[in-house]
mmCIF file of C-alpha atoms in Angstrom:
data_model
loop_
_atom_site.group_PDB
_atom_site.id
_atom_site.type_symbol
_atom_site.label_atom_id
_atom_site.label_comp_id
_atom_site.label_asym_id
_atom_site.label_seq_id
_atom_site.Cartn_x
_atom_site.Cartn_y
_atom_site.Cartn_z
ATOM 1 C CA UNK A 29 -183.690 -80.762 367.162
ATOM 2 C CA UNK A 30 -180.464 -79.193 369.124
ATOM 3 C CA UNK A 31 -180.582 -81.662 371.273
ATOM 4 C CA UNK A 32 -180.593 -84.848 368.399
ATOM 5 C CA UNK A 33 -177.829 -83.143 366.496
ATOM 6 C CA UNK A 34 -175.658 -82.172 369.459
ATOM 7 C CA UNK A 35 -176.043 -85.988 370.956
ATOM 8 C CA UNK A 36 -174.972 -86.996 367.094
ATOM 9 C CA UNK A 37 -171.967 -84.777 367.095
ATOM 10 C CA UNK A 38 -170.874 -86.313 370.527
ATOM 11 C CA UNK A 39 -171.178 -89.560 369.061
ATOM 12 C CA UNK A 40 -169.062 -88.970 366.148
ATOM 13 C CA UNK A 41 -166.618 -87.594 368.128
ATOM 14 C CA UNK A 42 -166.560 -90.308 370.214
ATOM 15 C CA UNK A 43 -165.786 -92.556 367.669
ATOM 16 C CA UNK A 44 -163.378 -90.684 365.926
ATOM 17 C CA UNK A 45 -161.408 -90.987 368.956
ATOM 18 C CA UNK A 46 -161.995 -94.533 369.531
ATOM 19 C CA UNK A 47 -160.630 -94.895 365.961
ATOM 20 C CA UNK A 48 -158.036 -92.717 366.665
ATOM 21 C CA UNK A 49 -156.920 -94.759 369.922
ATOM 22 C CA UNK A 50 -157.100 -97.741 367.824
ATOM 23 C CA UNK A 51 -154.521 -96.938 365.315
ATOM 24 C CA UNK A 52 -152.370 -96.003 367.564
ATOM 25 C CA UNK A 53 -152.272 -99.021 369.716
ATOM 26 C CA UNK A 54 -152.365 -100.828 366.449
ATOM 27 C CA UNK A 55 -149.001 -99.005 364.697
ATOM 28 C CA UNK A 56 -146.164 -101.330 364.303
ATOM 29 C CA UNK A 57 -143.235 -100.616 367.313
ATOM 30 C CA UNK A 58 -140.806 -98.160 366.307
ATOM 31 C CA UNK A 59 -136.887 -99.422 365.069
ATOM 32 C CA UNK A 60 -133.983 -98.002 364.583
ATOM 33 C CA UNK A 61 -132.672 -97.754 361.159
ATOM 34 C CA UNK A 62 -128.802 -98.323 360.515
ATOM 35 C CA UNK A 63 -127.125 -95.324 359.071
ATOM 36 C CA UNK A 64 -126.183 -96.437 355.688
ATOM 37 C CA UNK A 65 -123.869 -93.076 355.293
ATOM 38 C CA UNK A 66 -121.839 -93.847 358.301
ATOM 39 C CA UNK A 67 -121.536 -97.424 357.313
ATOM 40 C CA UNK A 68 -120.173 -96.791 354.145
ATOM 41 C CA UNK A 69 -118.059 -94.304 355.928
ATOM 42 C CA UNK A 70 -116.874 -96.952 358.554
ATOM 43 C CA UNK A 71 -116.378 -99.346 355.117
ATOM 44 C CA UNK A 72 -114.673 -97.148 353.017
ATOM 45 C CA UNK A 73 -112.425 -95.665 355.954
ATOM 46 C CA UNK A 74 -111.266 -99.443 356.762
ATOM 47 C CA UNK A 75 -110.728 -99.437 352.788
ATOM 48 C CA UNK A 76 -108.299 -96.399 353.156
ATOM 49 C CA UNK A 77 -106.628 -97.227 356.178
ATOM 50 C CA UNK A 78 -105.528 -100.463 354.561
ATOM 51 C CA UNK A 79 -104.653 -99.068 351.361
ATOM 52 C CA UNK A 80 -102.496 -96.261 353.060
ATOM 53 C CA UNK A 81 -101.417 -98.415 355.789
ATOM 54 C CA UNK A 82 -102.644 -95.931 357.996
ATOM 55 C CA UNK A 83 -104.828 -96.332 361.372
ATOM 56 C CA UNK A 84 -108.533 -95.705 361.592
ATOM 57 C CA UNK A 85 -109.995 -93.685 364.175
ATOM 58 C CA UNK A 86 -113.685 -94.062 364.594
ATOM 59 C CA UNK A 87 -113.979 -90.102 365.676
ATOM 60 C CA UNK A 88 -113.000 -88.847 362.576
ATOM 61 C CA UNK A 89 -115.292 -91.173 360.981
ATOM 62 C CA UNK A 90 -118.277 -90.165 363.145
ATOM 63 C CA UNK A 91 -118.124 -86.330 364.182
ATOM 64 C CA UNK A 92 -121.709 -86.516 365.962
ATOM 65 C CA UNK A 93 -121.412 -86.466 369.499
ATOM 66 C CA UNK A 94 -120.827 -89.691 371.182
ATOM 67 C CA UNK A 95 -119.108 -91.345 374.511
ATOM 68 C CA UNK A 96 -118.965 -94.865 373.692
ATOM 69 C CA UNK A 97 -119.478 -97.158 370.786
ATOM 70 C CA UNK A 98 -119.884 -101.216 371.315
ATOM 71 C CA UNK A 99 -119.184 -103.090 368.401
ATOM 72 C CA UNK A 100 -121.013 -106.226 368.146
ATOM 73 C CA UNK A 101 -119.790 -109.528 366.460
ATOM 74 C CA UNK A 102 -122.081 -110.414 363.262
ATOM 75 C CA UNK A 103 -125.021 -112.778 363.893
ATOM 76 C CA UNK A 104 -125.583 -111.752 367.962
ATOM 77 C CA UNK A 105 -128.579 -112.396 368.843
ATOM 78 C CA UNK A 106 -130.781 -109.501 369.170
ATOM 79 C CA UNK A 107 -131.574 -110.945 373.059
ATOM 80 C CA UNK A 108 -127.935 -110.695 373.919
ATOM 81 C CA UNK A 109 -127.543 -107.305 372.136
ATOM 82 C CA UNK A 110 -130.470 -105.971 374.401
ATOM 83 C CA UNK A 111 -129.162 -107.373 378.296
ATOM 84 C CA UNK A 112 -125.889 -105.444 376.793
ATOM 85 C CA UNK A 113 -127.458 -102.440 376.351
ATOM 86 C CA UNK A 114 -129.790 -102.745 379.226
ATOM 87 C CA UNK A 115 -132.532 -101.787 376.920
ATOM 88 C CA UNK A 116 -134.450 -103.559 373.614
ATOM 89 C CA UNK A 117 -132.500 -103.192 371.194
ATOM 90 C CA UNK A 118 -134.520 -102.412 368.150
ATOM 91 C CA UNK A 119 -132.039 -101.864 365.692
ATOM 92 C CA UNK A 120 -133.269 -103.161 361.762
ATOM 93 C CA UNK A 121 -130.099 -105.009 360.970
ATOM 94 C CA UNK A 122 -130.007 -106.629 357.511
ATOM 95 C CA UNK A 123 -129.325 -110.563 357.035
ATOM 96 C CA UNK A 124 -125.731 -109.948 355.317
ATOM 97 C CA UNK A 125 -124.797 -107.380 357.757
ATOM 98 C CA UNK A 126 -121.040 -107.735 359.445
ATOM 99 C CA UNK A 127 -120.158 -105.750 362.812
ATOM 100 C CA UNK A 128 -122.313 -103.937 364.149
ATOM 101 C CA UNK A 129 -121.549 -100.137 365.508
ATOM 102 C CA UNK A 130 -123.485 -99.183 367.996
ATOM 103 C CA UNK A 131 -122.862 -95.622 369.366
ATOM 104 C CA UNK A 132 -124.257 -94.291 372.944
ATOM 105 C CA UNK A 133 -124.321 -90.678 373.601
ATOM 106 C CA UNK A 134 -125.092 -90.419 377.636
ATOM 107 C CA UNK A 135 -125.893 -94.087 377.299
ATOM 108 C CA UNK A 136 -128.403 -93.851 375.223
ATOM 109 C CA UNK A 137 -128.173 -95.643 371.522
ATOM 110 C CA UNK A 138 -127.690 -92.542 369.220
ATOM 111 C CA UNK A 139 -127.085 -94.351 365.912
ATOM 112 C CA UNK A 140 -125.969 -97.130 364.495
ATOM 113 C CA UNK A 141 -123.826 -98.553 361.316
ATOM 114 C CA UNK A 142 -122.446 -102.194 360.486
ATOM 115 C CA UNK A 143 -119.117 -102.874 358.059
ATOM 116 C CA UNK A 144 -120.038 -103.598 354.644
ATOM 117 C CA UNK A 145 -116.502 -104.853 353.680
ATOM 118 C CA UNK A 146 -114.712 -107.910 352.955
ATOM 119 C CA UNK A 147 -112.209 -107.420 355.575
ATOM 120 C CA UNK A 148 -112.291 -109.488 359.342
ATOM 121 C CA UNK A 149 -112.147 -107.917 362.703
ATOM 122 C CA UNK A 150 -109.910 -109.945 365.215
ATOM 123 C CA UNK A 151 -108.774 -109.359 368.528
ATOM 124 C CA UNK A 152 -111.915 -107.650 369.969
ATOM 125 C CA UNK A 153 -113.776 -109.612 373.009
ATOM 126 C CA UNK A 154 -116.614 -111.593 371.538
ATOM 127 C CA UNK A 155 -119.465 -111.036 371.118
ATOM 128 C CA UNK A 156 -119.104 -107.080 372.278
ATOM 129 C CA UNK A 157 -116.398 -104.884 373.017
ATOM 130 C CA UNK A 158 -116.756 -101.255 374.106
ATOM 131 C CA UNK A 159 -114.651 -97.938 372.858
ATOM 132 C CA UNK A 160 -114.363 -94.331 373.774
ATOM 133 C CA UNK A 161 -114.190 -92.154 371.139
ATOM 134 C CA UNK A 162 -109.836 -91.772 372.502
ATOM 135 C CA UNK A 163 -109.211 -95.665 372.462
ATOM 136 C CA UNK A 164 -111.315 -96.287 368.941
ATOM 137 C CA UNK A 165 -108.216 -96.645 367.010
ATOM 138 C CA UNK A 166 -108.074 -99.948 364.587
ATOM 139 C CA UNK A 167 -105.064 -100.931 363.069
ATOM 140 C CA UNK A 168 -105.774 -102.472 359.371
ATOM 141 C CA UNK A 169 -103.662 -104.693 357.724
ATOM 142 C CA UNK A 170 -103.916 -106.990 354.672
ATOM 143 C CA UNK A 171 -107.627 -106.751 355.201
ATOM 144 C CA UNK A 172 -107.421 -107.721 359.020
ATOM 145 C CA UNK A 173 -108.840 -105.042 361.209
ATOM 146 C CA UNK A 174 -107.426 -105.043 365.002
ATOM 147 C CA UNK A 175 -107.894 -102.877 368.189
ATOM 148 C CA UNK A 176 -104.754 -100.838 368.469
ATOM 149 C CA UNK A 177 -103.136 -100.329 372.142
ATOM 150 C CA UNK A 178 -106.800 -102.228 373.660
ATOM 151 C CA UNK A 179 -106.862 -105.110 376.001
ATOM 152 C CA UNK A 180 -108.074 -107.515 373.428
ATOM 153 C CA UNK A 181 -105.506 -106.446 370.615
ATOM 154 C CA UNK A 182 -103.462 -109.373 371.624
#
């Protein structure tokens, strides 16, 4: 009788694993959510800068730590935003979404955010150009947002 329940207790716990592997190999791959705070941040700062015809700088905007931020024209091709990462990029970017912010903290993607505003970015290299957290400066005017003191600012 030991010997029948112990060989039914293996089994179960056989299959409990089995299930177990299963769902795992079954989940759905893991994305990366944008941050909706720091893009309403990133929106409302280009809001304020124009307002107070000020500059924004994309450090004070996002304190966490980062080295490097690549902002991505709107509509790139999630193909093209990979090869410029160097990884799959499996960022869940909505339809209406406008640049995208990608931040890299030892080159790997810490977070991202994408402008919600009205306004247009010009003079950045197309479709990606690449900031420190020192040469993030944007100069916004009338709505238009360009790089300040950057080779594309033109």
């Amino acid at each position: 009788m030991a010997k029948a329940l112990f060989a039914v207790g293996g089994l179960l716990a056989l299959l409990l694993a089995g299930l177990a592997l299963v769902a795992w190999l079954g989940r759905p791959d893991e994305s990366l959510a944008v941050d909706n705070i720091l893009s309403e941040d990133i929106t409302k700062a280009v809001t304020t800068a124009d307002q107070q015809d000020s500059n924004l700088e994309l450090a004070d905007v996002n304190r966490s730590p980062w080295d490097k931020v690549v902002v991505v024209a709107p509509r790139t091709p999630r193909e093209e935003i990979s090869r410029r990462l160097g990884t799959e990029w499996k960022g869940d970017v909505g339809y209406d979404a406008g640049e995208l912010f990608i931040f890299l903290n030892g080159g790997e993607v810490d977070r991202f955010a994408h402008y919600l505003g009205k306004g247009r970015f010009e003079g950045l290299a197309q479709p990606f150009d690449e900031f420190t957290p020192q040469t993030a400066a944007f100069v916004v005017n009338d709505g238009v947002v360009k790089p300040r003191d950057h080779p594309h600012a033109g």
